[in-house]
Amino acid sequence: MAKNNQLENIRHSCSHLLAMAVIRLFPKAKLGIGPAIENGFYYDFEFKKAIVEEDLKKIEKEMKKIQKEKIKFEKKEITPKEAKELFKNQPYKLELIKDLEKEGNKKISLYKSGDFIDLCKGPHVGNSSKIGPFKLLSLAGAYWKGSEKNKMLTRIYGTCFEDKKELDEYLKMLEEAKKRDHRELNKTLKLYLLSDEIGQGLPILLPNGAIIAEELEKWAKKTEEKWGYVRVLTPHIAKEELFKKTGHIPYYLESMFPSMKMEEKTNEENDIYYLKPMNCSMHNLVYKSEIRSYRDLPLRIAEYGAVYRYEKSGELHGLMRVRGPIHQNDAHIFCAEEQAEEEFGKVMELHQYYYNALGLTKEDYFLSFATRGKNNKNKFIGDEKMWKRAEKITLGFIKKSKIPYEIEEGGAVFYGPKIDFNIRTITGKVFSASTNQIDFFIPKIFGLKYIDKDGKEKTPVCIHRAPLGAHVRFIAFLAEHFAGAFPLWLSPIQVIVIPITDKQKDYAQKITGRLKEEGIRVKLESRNQTASLKIREAEIQKTPYMIIVGEKEVKAKNINIRARGGKVIGNMKLDKFISLLREKIDKKRQI
Amino acid sequence: MAKNNQLENIRHSCSHLLAMAVIRLFPKAKLGIGPAIENGFYYDFEFKKAIVEEDLKKIEKEMKKIQKEKIKFEKKEITPKEAKELFKNQPYKLELIKDLEKEGNKKISLYKSGDFIDLCKGPHVGNSSKIGPFKLLSLAGAYWKGSEKNKMLTRIYGTCFEDKKELDEYLKMLEEAKKRDHRELNKTLKLYLLSDEIGQGLPILLPNGAIIAEELEKWAKKTEEKWGYVRVLTPHIAKEELFKKTGHIPYYLESMFPSMKMEEKTNEENDIYYLKPMNCSMHNLVYKSEIRSYRDLPLRIAEYGAVYRYEKSGELHGLMRVRGPIHQNDAHIFCAEEQAEEEFGKVMELHQYYYNALGLTKEDYFLSFATRGKNNKNKFIGDEKMWKRAEKITLGFIKKSKIPYEIEEGGAVFYGPKIDFNIRTITGKVFSASTNQIDFFIPKIFGLKYIDKDGKEKTPVCIHRAPLGAHVRFIAFLAEHFAGAFPLWLSPIQVIVIPITDKQKDYAQKITGRLKEEGIRVKLESRNQTASLKIREAEIQKTPYMIIVGEKEVKAKNINIRARGGKVIGNMKLDKFISLLREKIDKKRQI
């Protein structure tokens, strides 16, 4: 939604302006829909012949022409029958009219602007000259009605503001966002690889990306060991029955990969396997593998579990939104009900520990609390009492915490309410970094028990949590947050050693060897290029430190250091530099 | 095969003896086959009603009775037609007769012993009293002709020797092997969990097993970083086309999980995915993601990649043989052809480094060299010249090395010859721990190139290697090798602290806290039980060290230490003990 109604009107009218221009230039184009959206608008078309980015300029020119023609926007209402006649050459509009008719609408609302008529509820601005300054931004593929079962249309995105200054500011911000876009940064940083040969949304983490994943993982494992977690390693697949038990089938089936049918191998017809979309079912089995006593609780079972989720191809986005592998910093805490609030509180604390360590402030994240909402109870499982209890505990905690939060009606997971930690990137993108739930449902379904102090069998509560979320998403976020200049401890290459001429190669080699021994990720830049070129390249790579060695350094047995961003640190002994590095890495806070 | 012909005759005759006894006791049983095997024999039956372990005693008793009856073994030859009439009530024998007929056999060989007639080429002992002392060992399910598409029969295993002493020795060895069997050890060590709810051959590593996996992985990652490897993280699934390109489809399809058909989700009919059975295809794509120069070679791309392989259910065996996840210490080395021999040599050295560090000696492992063999070239891919080159380099290296080796004709991977490192467990079980190949085929198929010094494009060679193999198999081996008493650095719990009475709990708590800070895996045993019971339990758990604290230790501000196996180390200061532990852990050699 646009920020205010006036802006929304302008943007919606601008989408009609776009459609008018397209029809003038490509009379055979078929029209989809064209709404105002946050920050702009779009319109979907089916073109006879695919258009390219270059065509946007032509369309924009035509739009400006029409804008000046002061064409009036006029509302009309006709019967469905008349509408079907009017749009007989527009199959997508026809489909929409039929949908409206099915819903019982006796009147169909239209907007006419010059020769152009669109199916539309409005409202619009008075005439085309009232549309503010605009800009077409990009082309994308989009399935009709968002379903991959339908045809893919061409979506043209644009934006429009009330005045030129606002538009320019927005475009400048987009420019900055583009530079920070992890897909753009990836071209120089080489963090990941998407390959058509593997399939859509299935990235490989290249050596640089794998180093960051490994560092995050080491850090999380060490941290959570201190916080009392034990670790397991579970399979990526399991039988259909297991996911039926947890309710993932049918409630989450849409987001799961297609099945593997063992009958291809054996005679067993009902032997069907799925890639797991979540780790919880397996951690429940770990809990259940022994008789548990109140003394064992809380039992915190953790795993960097890799899950797979089917996302529509249009929703895939670099490392931010993938199909897999989603290596989650996952865990399930099994505890007595009376421990649940305290444990949930600790989970929240743990999130804040991680975020503080990464230098994120409270401006960078907020909570959202997702409930069942009112009208879609069939999307959820479990009884009323359980939901009320879970909602009470979680909401109680949120209110106590000082983190801002939003309520998201109807966004709960099928088995319980959830609290998401949402991170806002510097360019305003918001994504869910971690999901947390108190779950009364799954322990019950699995028949989990513990023997309490009084000798009675009781059912534990399960807390789902995943601070740092998935490797891929978190790496993408960090790349954008730091504009590629990762903190020292996460930098794939921490130090680059640059000899000024060939004469210093031996000395440079010695320094490199020493740093390697100390566990520093170091690279010797020994190509026959000028030192200034090598420094420039290291800057592009956002390498935290450059050691430059010339004759002076060889004689003085020291090194000359520059930090990224052109900051000259000057000369010092290698030993001193190593201890500075170690200190920074151990603090994990410095950039 | 039995060690000599005489022993084989005895065992084969003993399998007939078994069948005779079964038919006397269960006249409606249908007969499968009954060969002599290494260390004994078996016979497959289809019973009307399933038999249980208890029945083996009854059968054994009947066998002993028949043995004394001195029943003669007589050979006969009849026509297929006569044979079919004779075995008309034995469907499996009938099928075998038809197979023999199809192969063009005009005569069918039988052995008659009393009323019992079996389809058999022989030879046999003269009469049943010549069969040596025997013992029935176990029951198992076995598919007819080894195919899961067929009915499952009941296999009875037994053994038989020339004299009583040999039999007793063998049974004693079996007893010892059973105690060391990782499936047996797992009952107390709790390394893994197999759950029907997840599926066959898909183990979970429980916290104790996950610690060992994690320690092995950390060690291998650190080691291979020093040896010049870079790491990546790749998906567990990929498109069918990728596996067609590598030749896994069709050459390895039998060992792959069934497909996932995306048409369940979209309209794309040919969008089919598979779980990867090997990591190589993905590492090839990493190589190909950049232009490579001779300066980049050798490029060693490593990953603890998790693969999945379809194994027949009858072949699954605890952690030794699973379907997945098989987390392999995998890597692919891309190098110029002239570097291949040196790189292959380094791979061999790396294996020996690992094995030495684990305390394995040359008695514990041997090499096998698998070639194409003579008569099954259609199982292999690539041209003659490539195979010859690959065989020459690999065999050349083996001959130079001082490790004993065997030649396995026809056992090559479909794309090249291989060298396996085979480990022999203390009880004589042999398994392949790591497979290594020089591969000229896959780099060619993927169009991999590098720019050589002369500016020309050349194709690199790929070396496949996986020392330490898969987590699961290696953990199972180590469990059996050490009879559960893992070296200190791999032990899930390294130290257990046992206060003698409640009065020392605070002191014990302090010691535990301090050890935890030092990164030692320590457990405080604070239950209200006697110290002697706690010590006994720690012995069963094979915990390397027990710290026992009584009033004396509290007063002297020191600790009393016992090592596993009842060895009393005595009193010392905690600081001294910590530095002893650290030293042992860093050496990674002490048990």
mmCIF file with all atom_site columns, C-alpha atoms in Angstrom, chain B residues 224 227-229 296-301 331-351 393-394 397 400 436-438 461-465 467:
data_model
loop_
_atom_site.group_PDB
_atom_site.id
_atom_site.type_symbol
_atom_site.label_atom_id
_atom_site.label_alt_id
_atom_site.label_comp_id
_atom_site.label_asym_id
_atom_site.label_entity_id
_atom_site.label_seq_id
_atom_site.pdbx_PDB_ins_code
_atom_site.Cartn_x
_atom_site.Cartn_y
_atom_site.Cartn_z
_atom_site.occupancy
_atom_site.B_iso_or_equiv
_atom_site.pdbx_formal_charge
_atom_site.auth_seq_id
_atom_site.auth_comp_id
_atom_site.auth_asym_id
_atom_site.auth_atom_id
_atom_site.pdbx_PDB_model_num
ATOM 1  C CA . GLU B 1 224 ? 42.936 -30.135 4.791   1.00 0.00 ? 224 GLU B CA 1
ATOM 2  C CA . TRP B 1 227 ? 47.079 -29.231 2.854   1.00 0.00 ? 227 TRP B CA 1
ATOM 3  C CA . GLY B 1 228 ? 45.773 -26.481 0.578   1.00 0.00 ? 228 GLY B CA 1
ATOM 4  C CA . TYR B 1 229 ? 42.085 -27.277 0.170   1.00 0.00 ? 229 TYR B CA 1
ATOM 5  C CA . ASP B 1 296 ? 45.148 -21.722 -10.068 1.00 0.00 ? 296 ASP B CA 1
ATOM 6  C CA . LEU B 1 297 ? 46.066 -25.405 -10.273 1.00 0.00 ? 297 LEU B CA 1
ATOM 7  C CA . PRO B 1 298 ? 45.928 -27.682 -8.428  1.00 0.00 ? 298 PRO B CA 1
ATOM 8  C CA . LEU B 1 299 ? 42.545 -26.442 -7.236  1.00 0.00 ? 299 LEU B CA 1
ATOM 9  C CA . ARG B 1 300 ? 41.406 -28.664 -4.367  1.00 0.00 ? 300 ARG B CA 1
ATOM 10 C CA . ILE B 1 301 ? 37.676 -28.276 -3.709  1.00 0.00 ? 301 ILE B CA 1
ATOM 11 C CA . ALA B 1 331 ? 37.112 -33.420 -2.259  1.00 0.00 ? 331 ALA B CA 1
ATOM 12 C CA . HIS B 1 332 ? 37.945 -33.128 -5.920  1.00 0.00 ? 332 HIS B CA 1
ATOM 13 C CA . ILE B 1 333 ? 41.377 -32.029 -6.998  1.00 0.00 ? 333 ILE B CA 1
ATOM 14 C CA . PHE B 1 334 ? 41.578 -30.379 -10.395 1.00 0.00 ? 334 PHE B CA 1
ATOM 15 C CA . CYS B 1 335 ? 45.089 -30.334 -11.769 1.00 0.00 ? 335 CYS B CA 1
ATOM 16 C CA . ALA B 1 336 ? 47.143 -30.413 -14.936 1.00 0.00 ? 336 ALA B CA 1
ATOM 17 C CA . GLU B 1 337 ? 47.809 -33.932 -16.194 1.00 0.00 ? 337 GLU B CA 1
ATOM 18 C CA . GLU B 1 338 ? 51.502 -33.579 -15.369 1.00 0.00 ? 338 GLU B CA 1
ATOM 19 C CA . GLN B 1 339 ? 50.577 -32.807 -11.747 1.00 0.00 ? 339 GLN B CA 1
ATOM 20 C CA . ALA B 1 340 ? 48.245 -35.788 -11.392 1.00 0.00 ? 340 ALA B CA 1
ATOM 21 C CA . GLU B 1 341 ? 50.773 -38.307 -10.148 1.00 0.00 ? 341 GLU B CA 1
ATOM 22 C CA . GLU B 1 342 ? 52.194 -35.987 -7.504  1.00 0.00 ? 342 GLU B CA 1
ATOM 23 C CA . GLU B 1 343 ? 48.721 -34.960 -6.355  1.00 0.00 ? 343 GLU B CA 1
ATOM 24 C CA . PHE B 1 344 ? 47.591 -38.565 -6.194  1.00 0.00 ? 344 PHE B CA 1
ATOM 25 C CA . GLY B 1 345 ? 50.678 -39.327 -4.123  1.00 0.00 ? 345 GLY B CA 1
ATOM 26 C CA . LYS B 1 346 ? 49.748 -36.525 -1.714  1.00 0.00 ? 346 LYS B CA 1
ATOM 27 C CA . VAL B 1 347 ? 46.269 -37.997 -1.353  1.00 0.00 ? 347 VAL B CA 1
ATOM 28 C CA . MET B 1 348 ? 47.853 -41.301 -0.367  1.00 0.00 ? 348 MET B CA 1
ATOM 29 C CA . GLU B 1 349 ? 50.098 -39.506 2.142   1.00 0.00 ? 349 GLU B CA 1
ATOM 30 C CA . LEU B 1 350 ? 47.094 -37.729 3.611   1.00 0.00 ? 350 LEU B CA 1
ATOM 31 C CA . HIS B 1 351 ? 45.389 -41.072 4.209   1.00 0.00 ? 351 HIS B CA 1
ATOM 32 C CA . ILE B 1 393 ? 49.093 -43.752 -13.235 1.00 0.00 ? 393 ILE B CA 1
ATOM 33 C CA . THR B 1 394 ? 47.163 -45.383 -10.406 1.00 0.00 ? 394 THR B CA 1
ATOM 34 C CA . PHE B 1 397 ? 51.605 -45.420 -7.644  1.00 0.00 ? 397 PHE B CA 1
ATOM 35 C CA . LYS B 1 400 ? 55.686 -47.747 -5.538  1.00 0.00 ? 400 LYS B CA 1
ATOM 36 C CA . ASN B 1 436 ? 40.272 -42.575 -4.783  1.00 0.00 ? 436 ASN B CA 1
ATOM 37 C CA . GLN B 1 437 ? 40.319 -42.100 -8.522  1.00 0.00 ? 437 GLN B CA 1
ATOM 38 C CA . ILE B 1 438 ? 42.119 -40.319 -11.283 1.00 0.00 ? 438 ILE B CA 1
ATOM 39 C CA . VAL B 1 461 ? 42.364 -34.021 -14.626 1.00 0.00 ? 461 VAL B CA 1
ATOM 40 C CA . CYS B 1 462 ? 40.084 -34.637 -11.651 1.00 0.00 ? 462 CYS B CA 1
ATOM 41 C CA . ILE B 1 463 ? 41.120 -36.676 -8.618  1.00 0.00 ? 463 ILE B CA 1
ATOM 42 C CA . HIS B 1 464 ? 38.263 -37.944 -6.467  1.00 0.00 ? 464 HIS B CA 1
ATOM 43 C CA . ARG B 1 465 ? 39.168 -38.690 -2.858  1.00 0.00 ? 465 ARG B CA 1
ATOM 44 C CA . PRO B 1 467 ? 39.855 -40.081 3.351   1.00 0.00 ? 467 PRO B CA 1
#
